[in-house]
JSON list of C-alpha atoms in Angstrom, two decimals:
[
{"chain": "W", "resi": 176, "resn": "MET", "atom": "CA", "xyz": [37.60, 31.30, 7.15]},
{"chain": "W", "resi": 177, "resn": "LYS", "atom": "CA", "xyz": [39.20, 31.93, 10.60]},
{"chain": "W", "resi": 178, "resn": "HIS", "atom": "CA", "xyz": [41.72, 29.08, 11.83]},
{"chain": "W", "resi": 179, "resn": "ILE", "atom": "CA", "xyz": [40.89, 27.26, 15.29]},
{"chain": "W", "resi": 180, "resn": "GLY", "atom": "CA", "xyz": [44.23, 25.80, 16.15]},
{"chain": "W", "resi": 181, "resn": "GLU", "atom": "CA", "xyz": [47.92, 25.29, 14.12]},
{"chain": "W", "resi": 182, "resn": "ILE", "atom": "CA", "xyz": [50.00, 22.12, 13.64]},
{"chain": "W", "resi": 183, "resn": "ILE", "atom": "CA", "xyz": [52.92, 21.66, 15.76]},
{"chain": "W", "resi": 184, "resn": "GLU", "atom": "CA", "xyz": [53.71, 18.15, 15.40]},
{"chain": "W", "resi": 185, "resn": "THR", "atom": "CA", "xyz": [52.99, 16.31, 11.97]},
{"chain": "W", "resi": 186, "resn": "ASN", "atom": "CA", "xyz": [52.75, 12.83, 10.84]},
{"chain": "W", "resi": 187, "resn": "THR", "atom": "CA", "xyz": [51.55, 10.36, 8.07]},
{"chain": "W", "resi": 188, "resn": "LYS", "atom": "CA", "xyz": [48.98, 9.27, 9.99]},
{"chain": "W", "resi": 189, "resn": "MET", "atom": "CA", "xyz": [47.93, 12.10, 12.32]},
{"chain": "W", "resi": 190, "resn": "PHE", "atom": "CA", "xyz": [48.31, 15.83, 13.20]},
{"chain": "W", "resi": 191, "resn": "GLU", "atom": "CA", "xyz": [48.82, 17.86, 16.60]},
{"chain": "W", "resi": 192, "resn": "CYS", "atom": "CA", "xyz": [48.03, 21.50, 17.01]},
{"chain": "W", "resi": 193, "resn": "GLN", "atom": "CA", "xyz": [47.81, 24.63, 19.62]},
{"chain": "W", "resi": 194, "resn": "SER", "atom": "CA", "xyz": [44.35, 26.02, 19.94]},
{"chain": "W", "resi": 195, "resn": "VAL", "atom": "CA", "xyz": [44.41, 29.61, 19.00]},
{"chain": "W", "resi": 196, "resn": "LYS", "atom": "CA", "xyz": [42.50, 30.25, 22.75]},
{"chain": "W", "resi": 197, "resn": "LEU", "atom": "CA", "xyz": [42.78, 28.30, 25.24]},
{"chain": "W", "resi": 198, "resn": "ASP", "atom": "CA", "xyz": [40.47, 25.90, 26.28]},
{"chain": "W", "resi": 199, "resn": "GLU", "atom": "CA", "xyz": [38.79, 26.65, 23.01]},
{"chain": "W", "resi": 200, "resn": "SER", "atom": "CA", "xyz": [39.19, 23.40, 20.85]},
{"chain": "W", "resi": 201, "resn": "PRO", "atom": "CA", "xyz": [36.73, 21.61, 18.03]},
{"chain": "W", "resi": 202, "resn": "ASP", "atom": "CA", "xyz": [34.84, 18.99, 19.84]},
{"chain": "W", "resi": 203, "resn": "PHE", "atom": "CA", "xyz": [35.77, 15.19, 20.07]},
{"chain": "W", "resi": 204, "resn": "GLY", "atom": "CA", "xyz": [34.71, 13.62, 17.01]},
{"chain": "W", "resi": 205, "resn": "GLY", "atom": "CA", "xyz": [34.62, 17.00, 15.24]},
{"chain": "W", "resi": 206, "resn": "PHE", "atom": "CA", "xyz": [35.84, 17.33, 11.55]},
{"chain": "W", "resi": 207, "resn": "VAL", "atom": "CA", "xyz": [38.87, 19.50, 10.99]},
{"chain": "W", "resi": 208, "resn": "LYS", "atom": "CA", "xyz": [40.85, 20.43, 7.91]},
{"chain": "W", "resi": 209, "resn": "VAL", "atom": "CA", "xyz": [44.26, 22.04, 6.71]},
{"chain": "W", "resi": 210, "resn": "ILE", "atom": "CA", "xyz": [45.11, 23.47, 3.48]},
{"chain": "W", "resi": 211, "resn": "SER", "atom": "CA", "xyz": [48.71, 22.07, 2.58]},
{"chain": "W", "resi": 212, "resn": "ASN", "atom": "CA", "xyz": [50.99, 20.64, -0.08]},
{"chain": "W", "resi": 213, "resn": "ASP", "atom": "CA", "xyz": [48.65, 21.34, -2.70]},
{"chain": "W", "resi": 214, "resn": "MET", "atom": "CA", "xyz": [45.51, 19.80, -1.12]},
{"chain": "W", "resi": 215, "resn": "THR", "atom": "CA", "xyz": [43.44, 19.93, 1.81]},
{"chain": "W", "resi": 216, "resn": "ILE", "atom": "CA", "xyz": [43.78, 17.14, 4.36]},
{"chain": "W", "resi": 217, "resn": "TYR", "atom": "CA", "xyz": [40.59, 16.40, 6.58]},
{"chain": "W", "resi": 218, "resn": "GLY", "atom": "CA", "xyz": [40.73, 14.66, 9.93]},
{"chain": "W", "resi": 219, "resn": "ILE", "atom": "CA", "xyz": [38.89, 13.66, 13.20]},
{"chain": "W", "resi": 220, "resn": "VAL", "atom": "CA", "xyz": [39.48, 15.35, 16.81]},
{"chain": "W", "resi": 221, "resn": "PHE", "atom": "CA", "xyz": [40.28, 12.31, 19.18]},
{"chain": "W", "resi": 222, "resn": "ASN", "atom": "CA", "xyz": [42.30, 13.91, 22.32]},
{"chain": "W", "resi": 223, "resn": "ILE", "atom": "CA", "xyz": [41.79, 16.95, 23.33]},
{"chain": "W", "resi": 224, "resn": "CYS", "atom": "CA", "xyz": [43.73, 18.27, 26.53]},
{"chain": "W", "resi": 225, "resn": "THR", "atom": "CA", "xyz": [45.04, 21.50, 28.10]},
{"chain": "W", "resi": 226, "resn": "MET", "atom": "CA", "xyz": [48.15, 21.75, 30.18]},
{"chain": "W", "resi": 227, "resn": "SER", "atom": "CA", "xyz": [51.37, 24.00, 30.88]},
{"chain": "W", "resi": 228, "resn": "GLU", "atom": "CA", "xyz": [53.38, 24.97, 28.05]},
{"chain": "W", "resi": 229, "resn": "ASP", "atom": "CA", "xyz": [56.44, 23.89, 30.59]},
{"chain": "W", "resi": 230, "resn": "ILE", "atom": "CA", "xyz": [55.79, 20.11, 30.94]},
{"chain": "W", "resi": 231, "resn": "THR", "atom": "CA", "xyz": [58.22, 20.10, 34.18]},
{"chain": "W", "resi": 232, "resn": "ARG", "atom": "CA", "xyz": [55.66, 21.92, 35.90]},
{"chain": "W", "resi": 233, "resn": "LYS", "atom": "CA", "xyz": [52.64, 20.59, 36.77]},
{"chain": "W", "resi": 234, "resn": "PRO", "atom": "CA", "xyz": [49.52, 23.05, 37.36]},
{"chain": "W", "resi": 235, "resn": "VAL", "atom": "CA", "xyz": [48.67, 22.85, 41.02]},
{"chain": "W", "resi": 236, "resn": "ALA", "atom": "CA", "xyz": [45.05, 23.61, 42.48]},
{"chain": "W", "resi": 237, "resn": "PHE", "atom": "CA", "xyz": [44.48, 27.03, 44.35]},
{"chain": "W", "resi": 238, "resn": "GLY", "atom": "CA", "xyz": [40.93, 26.58, 45.60]},
{"chain": "W", "resi": 239, "resn": "LEU", "atom": "CA", "xyz": [39.75, 29.61, 44.25]},
{"chain": "W", "resi": 240, "resn": "THR", "atom": "CA", "xyz": [36.67, 29.91, 41.22]},
{"chain": "W", "resi": 241, "resn": "GLU", "atom": "CA", "xyz": [38.45, 30.57, 37.46]},
{"chain": "W", "resi": 242, "resn": "GLU", "atom": "CA", "xyz": [37.24, 34.59, 37.53]},
{"chain": "W", "resi": 243, "resn": "GLU", "atom": "CA", "xyz": [39.36, 34.76, 41.15]},
{"chain": "W", "resi": 244, "resn": "LEU", "atom": "CA", "xyz": [42.38, 33.18, 39.26]},
{"chain": "W", "resi": 245, "resn": "ARG", "atom": "CA", "xyz": [42.11, 35.00, 36.60]},
{"chain": "W", "resi": 246, "resn": "ARG", "atom": "CA", "xyz": [42.10, 38.40, 38.34]},
{"chain": "W", "resi": 247, "resn": "GLN", "atom": "CA", "xyz": [44.68, 37.11, 41.28]},
{"chain": "W", "resi": 248, "resn": "GLN", "atom": "CA", "xyz": [46.90, 35.34, 38.98]},
{"chain": "W", "resi": 249, "resn": "PRO", "atom": "CA", "xyz": [46.38, 36.07, 35.22]},
{"chain": "W", "resi": 250, "resn": "GLN", "atom": "CA", "xyz": [49.76, 35.07, 34.21]},
{"chain": "W", "resi": 251, "resn": "ILE", "atom": "CA", "xyz": [48.57, 31.51, 35.11]},
{"chain": "W", "resi": 252, "resn": "PHE", "atom": "CA", "xyz": [46.47, 31.44, 31.99]},
{"chain": "W", "resi": 253, "resn": "GLU", "atom": "CA", "xyz": [49.51, 32.77, 29.50]},
{"chain": "W", "resi": 254, "resn": "LEU", "atom": "CA", "xyz": [51.43, 29.83, 30.44]},
{"chain": "W", "resi": 255, "resn": "MET", "atom": "CA", "xyz": [48.94, 27.37, 29.61]},
{"chain": "W", "resi": 256, "resn": "HIS", "atom": "CA", "xyz": [47.31, 26.11, 26.26]},
{"chain": "W", "resi": 257, "resn": "THR", "atom": "CA", "xyz": [45.05, 24.01, 24.82]},
{"chain": "W", "resi": 258, "resn": "TYR", "atom": "CA", "xyz": [46.16, 21.08, 22.40]},
{"chain": "W", "resi": 259, "resn": "PHE", "atom": "CA", "xyz": [44.12, 18.43, 19.90]},
{"chain": "W", "resi": 260, "resn": "LYS", "atom": "CA", "xyz": [45.34, 15.57, 18.19]},
{"chain": "W", "resi": 261, "resn": "VAL", "atom": "CA", "xyz": [43.65, 14.24, 14.69]},
{"chain": "W", "resi": 262, "resn": "LEU", "atom": "CA", "xyz": [43.45, 11.45, 13.07]},
{"chain": "W", "resi": 263, "resn": "ILE", "atom": "CA", "xyz": [43.80, 11.96, 9.44]},
{"chain": "W", "resi": 264, "resn": "ILE", "atom": "CA", "xyz": [40.85, 10.53, 7.40]},
{"chain": "W", "resi": 265, "resn": "GLY", "atom": "CA", "xyz": [41.32, 11.43, 3.49]},
{"chain": "W", "resi": 266, "resn": "TYR", "atom": "CA", "xyz": [42.52, 14.63, 1.36]},
{"chain": "W", "resi": 267, "resn": "LYS", "atom": "CA", "xyz": [40.89, 16.46, -1.14]},
{"chain": "W", "resi": 268, "resn": "LYS", "atom": "CA", "xyz": [42.50, 17.09, -4.77]},
{"chain": "W", "resi": 269, "resn": "GLU", "atom": "CA", "xyz": [40.65, 16.87, -7.52]},
{"chain": "W", "resi": 270, "resn": "GLY", "atom": "CA", "xyz": [37.84, 15.51, -5.30]},
{"chain": "W", "resi": 271, "resn": "TYR", "atom": "CA", "xyz": [37.74, 13.99, -1.73]},
{"chain": "W", "resi": 272, "resn": "ARG", "atom": "CA", "xyz": [39.70, 10.38, -1.35]},
{"chain": "W", "resi": 273, "resn": "GLY", "atom": "CA", "xyz": [38.82, 8.13, 1.83]},
{"chain": "W", "resi": 274, "resn": "ILE", "atom": "CA", "xyz": [42.46, 7.66, 2.12]},
{"chain": "W", "resi": 275, "resn": "LEU", "atom": "CA", "xyz": [45.82, 8.92, 3.92]},
{"chain": "W", "resi": 276, "resn": "PRO", "atom": "CA", "xyz": [47.15, 12.15, 1.70]},
{"chain": "W", "resi": 277, "resn": "PRO", "atom": "CA", "xyz": [50.50, 11.24, -0.59]},
{"chain": "W", "resi": 278, "resn": "ARG", "atom": "CA", "xyz": [52.40, 13.37, 2.32]},
{"chain": "W", "resi": 279, "resn": "PRO", "atom": "CA", "xyz": [51.98, 14.62, 5.61]},
{"chain": "W", "resi": 280, "resn": "ALA", "atom": "CA", "xyz": [50.29, 18.64, 6.60]},
{"chain": "W", "resi": 281, "resn": "LYS", "atom": "CA", "xyz": [53.09, 21.12, 6.81]},
{"chain": "W", "resi": 282, "resn": "ILE", "atom": "CA", "xyz": [54.16, 21.81, 10.36]},
{"chain": "W", "resi": 283, "resn": "HIS", "atom": "CA", "xyz": [52.56, 25.39, 11.53]},
{"chain": "W", "resi": 284, "resn": "SER", "atom": "CA", "xyz": [49.93, 25.02, 8.71]},
{"chain": "W", "resi": 285, "resn": "PHE", "atom": "CA", "xyz": [46.75, 26.72, 10.04]},
{"chain": "W", "resi": 286, "resn": "VAL", "atom": "CA", "xyz": [43.69, 24.25, 11.03]},
{"chain": "W", "resi": 287, "resn": "TYR", "atom": "CA", "xyz": [39.99, 24.70, 9.99]},
{"chain": "W", "resi": 288, "resn": "ASP", "atom": "CA", "xyz": [37.02, 23.89, 10.96]},
{"chain": "W", "resi": 289, "resn": "CYS", "atom": "CA", "xyz": [34.98, 21.24, 7.97]},
{"chain": "W", "resi": 290, "resn": "GLU", "atom": "CA", "xyz": [32.25, 23.20, 6.66]},
{"chain": "W", "resi": 291, "resn": "ARG", "atom": "CA", "xyz": [28.85, 21.25, 5.80]},
{"chain": "W", "resi": 292, "resn": "GLU", "atom": "CA", "xyz": [29.68, 20.50, 1.84]},
{"chain": "W", "resi": 293, "resn": "ASP", "atom": "CA", "xyz": [33.17, 19.06, 3.31]},
{"chain": "W", "resi": 294, "resn": "LEU", "atom": "CA", "xyz": [31.01, 16.72, 5.72]},
{"chain": "W", "resi": 295, "resn": "ILE", "atom": "CA", "xyz": [28.93, 14.98, 2.95]},
{"chain": "W", "resi": 296, "resn": "ASP", "atom": "CA", "xyz": [31.89, 14.50, 0.91]},
{"chain": "W", "resi": 297, "resn": "ILE", "atom": "CA", "xyz": [32.98, 12.97, 3.81]},
{"chain": "W", "resi": 298, "resn": "SER", "atom": "CA", "xyz": [30.06, 10.98, 4.40]},
{"chain": "W", "resi": 299, "resn": "LYS", "atom": "CA", "xyz": [29.97, 9.47, 0.89]},
{"chain": "W", "resi": 300, "resn": "ASP", "atom": "CA", "xyz": [33.28, 7.14, 1.25]},
{"chain": "W", "resi": 301, "resn": "LEU", "atom": "CA", "xyz": [33.40, 5.22, 4.18]},
{"chain": "W", "resi": 302, "resn": "ASN", "atom": "CA", "xyz": [36.39, 3.98, 4.25]},
{"chain": "W", "resi": 303, "resn": "PHE", "atom": "CA", "xyz": [36.99, 6.97, 7.64]},
{"chain": "W", "resi": 304, "resn": "LEU", "atom": "CA", "xyz": [35.35, 3.63, 9.87]},
{"chain": "W", "resi": 305, "resn": "LYS", "atom": "CA", "xyz": [38.30, 1.70, 9.03]},
{"chain": "W", "resi": 306, "resn": "ASN", "atom": "CA", "xyz": [40.83, 4.21, 9.30]},
{"chain": "W", "resi": 307, "resn": "ILE", "atom": "CA", "xyz": [39.82, 4.87, 12.95]},
{"chain": "W", "resi": 308, "resn": "LEU", "atom": "CA", "xyz": [39.21, 1.31, 13.85]},
{"chain": "W", "resi": 309, "resn": "ASN", "atom": "CA", "xyz": [42.93, 0.62, 12.68]},
{"chain": "W", "resi": 310, "resn": "GLY", "atom": "CA", "xyz": [44.04, 4.05, 14.14]},
{"chain": "W", "resi": 311, "resn": "GLN", "atom": "CA", "xyz": [45.42, 2.74, 17.41]},
{"chain": "W", "resi": 312, "resn": "THR", "atom": "CA", "xyz": [44.04, 5.91, 19.48]},
{"chain": "W", "resi": 313, "resn": "GLY", "atom": "CA", "xyz": [42.83, 3.75, 22.17]},
{"chain": "W", "resi": 314, "resn": "ILE", "atom": "CA", "xyz": [39.24, 5.32, 21.91]},
{"chain": "W", "resi": 315, "resn": "GLU", "atom": "CA", "xyz": [38.10, 3.44, 18.38]},
{"chain": "W", "resi": 316, "resn": "GLU", "atom": "CA", "xyz": [34.58, 2.52, 19.43]},
{"chain": "W", "resi": 317, "resn": "GLU", "atom": "CA", "xyz": [33.79, 6.33, 21.15]},
{"chain": "W", "resi": 318, "resn": "LEU", "atom": "CA", "xyz": [35.40, 7.89, 18.19]},
{"chain": "W", "resi": 319, "resn": "VAL", "atom": "CA", "xyz": [33.46, 5.54, 15.46]},
{"chain": "W", "resi": 320, "resn": "ALA", "atom": "CA", "xyz": [29.97, 6.19, 17.07]},
{"chain": "W", "resi": 321, "resn": "SER", "atom": "CA", "xyz": [30.81, 9.89, 17.55]},
{"chain": "W", "resi": 322, "resn": "VAL", "atom": "CA", "xyz": [31.52, 10.46, 13.76]},
{"chain": "W", "resi": 323, "resn": "ILE", "atom": "CA", "xyz": [28.57, 8.52, 12.85]},
{"chain": "W", "resi": 324, "resn": "ARG", "atom": "CA", "xyz": [26.30, 10.62, 15.28]},
{"chain": "W", "resi": 325, "resn": "ASN", "atom": "CA", "xyz": [28.03, 13.94, 13.71]},
{"chain": "W", "resi": 326, "resn": "LEU", "atom": "CA", "xyz": [27.76, 12.93, 10.21]},
{"chain": "W", "resi": 327, "resn": "SER", "atom": "CA", "xyz": [23.89, 11.76, 10.51]},
{"chain": "W", "resi": 328, "resn": "LYS", "atom": "CA", "xyz": [23.21, 15.60, 11.59]},
{"chain": "W", "resi": 329, "resn": "VAL", "atom": "CA", "xyz": [24.07, 16.83, 8.00]},
{"chain": "W", "resi": 330, "resn": "VAL", "atom": "CA", "xyz": [23.23, 13.97, 5.62]},
{"chain": "W", "resi": 331, "resn": "LEU", "atom": "CA", "xyz": [20.04, 14.39, 3.90]},
{"chain": "W", "resi": 332, "resn": "GLU", "atom": "CA", "xyz": [18.90, 10.85, 4.59]},
{"chain": "W", "resi": 333, "resn": "LYS", "atom": "CA", "xyz": [19.63, 9.83, 8.38]},
{"chain": "W", "resi": 334, "resn": "ASP", "atom": "CA", "xyz": [17.78, 6.53, 8.25]},
{"chain": "W", "resi": 335, "resn": "CYS", "atom": "CA", "xyz": [19.27, 5.31, 4.48]},
{"chain": "W", "resi": 336, "resn": "TYR", "atom": "CA", "xyz": [22.33, 6.49, 5.60]},
{"chain": "W", "resi": 337, "resn": "MET", "atom": "CA", "xyz": [22.57, 4.55, 9.09]},
{"chain": "W", "resi": 338, "resn": "ILE", "atom": "CA", "xyz": [21.87, 1.24, 7.90]},
{"chain": "W", "resi": 339, "resn": "THR", "atom": "CA", "xyz": [24.17, 1.92, 5.18]},
{"chain": "W", "resi": 340, "resn": "VAL", "atom": "CA", "xyz": [27.18, 2.58, 8.00]},
{"chain": "W", "resi": 341, "resn": "GLY", "atom": "CA", "xyz": [25.38, -0.37, 10.10]},
{"chain": "W", "resi": 342, "resn": "LYS", "atom": "CA", "xyz": [26.41, -2.35, 7.05]},
{"chain": "W", "resi": 343, "resn": "GLU", "atom": "CA", "xyz": [29.61, -1.33, 6.51]},
{"chain": "W", "resi": 344, "resn": "LEU", "atom": "CA", "xyz": [30.49, -1.59, 10.24]},
{"chain": "W", "resi": 345, "resn": "ILE", "atom": "CA", "xyz": [29.12, -5.55, 10.45]},
{"chain": "W", "resi": 346, "resn": "ARG", "atom": "CA", "xyz": [31.72, -5.91, 7.58]},
{"chain": "W", "resi": 347, "resn": "LEU", "atom": "CA", "xyz": [34.60, -4.65, 8.84]},
{"chain": "W", "resi": 348, "resn": "LEU", "atom": "CA", "xyz": [33.52, -5.99, 12.47]},
{"chain": "W", "resi": 349, "resn": "LYS", "atom": "CA", "xyz": [32.44, -9.54, 11.26]},
{"chain": "W", "resi": 350, "resn": "ASN", "atom": "CA", "xyz": [34.67, -11.16, 13.31]},
{"chain": "W", "resi": 351, "resn": "ASP", "atom": "CA", "xyz": [34.20, -8.71, 16.57]},
{"chain": "W", "resi": 352, "resn": "PHE", "atom": "CA", "xyz": [30.63, -9.03, 17.05]},
{"chain": "W", "resi": 353, "resn": "ASP", "atom": "CA", "xyz": [30.99, -7.51, 20.83]},
{"chain": "W", "resi": 354, "resn": "ARG", "atom": "CA", "xyz": [33.02, -4.49, 19.60]},
{"chain": "W", "resi": 355, "resn": "PHE", "atom": "CA", "xyz": [29.88, -4.10, 17.14]},
{"chain": "W", "resi": 356, "resn": "LEU", "atom": "CA", "xyz": [27.60, -3.63, 19.48]},
{"chain": "W", "resi": 357, "resn": "THR", "atom": "CA", "xyz": [29.16, -1.57, 21.60]},
{"chain": "W", "resi": 358, "resn": "ILE", "atom": "CA", "xyz": [29.45, 0.74, 18.87]},
{"chain": "W", "resi": 359, "resn": "LYS", "atom": "CA", "xyz": [25.70, 0.63, 17.39]},
{"chain": "W", "resi": 360, "resn": "ARG", "atom": "CA", "xyz": [24.78, 0.63, 21.60]},
{"chain": "W", "resi": 361, "resn": "MET", "atom": "CA", "xyz": [26.74, 4.31, 21.23]},
{"chain": "W", "resi": 362, "resn": "CYS", "atom": "CA", "xyz": [25.47, 5.57, 18.19]},
{"chain": "W", "resi": 363, "resn": "LYS", "atom": "CA", "xyz": [21.56, 3.84, 18.27]},
{"chain": "W", "resi": 364, "resn": "ILE", "atom": "CA", "xyz": [22.00, 2.16, 14.98]}
]
């Protein structure tokens, strides 16, 4: 299993990672995991950015293609990094649980893409919907829709799963029907 990032900031609800390679991160709404503190912690990617490692120096436009820029100014790419933030949705220790882990992941732990078996475990516990809706990421509806679309690709009975997810969203958003409709349109429930 090859790691895709390393944790550079961590807390109980989320962690931030630096990608192994520039411009290579998991997709928005993608599932990742980290093995830390004798458990596997699972999360969803909700923010991706590429920026200078020196936050006081903003990149400037050169008017060159990426290939031309790599030939003429290769040092620029050494100073840039891709980062992604992960909202924690659950952990596995003697079975998957869709709740926050008792301890955050350790800093500098390696982050991996989830495998199909991980996604099947996550799909069975719909607590991730509540975690995302209450996650205060600022993009909760888009993230819920992306996660539902991703999980619907791995579950065996897609139609049954989509009905179950739709019912859970109605329960969670019973006082905010507009928000439910927004998510429904984005994931075609």
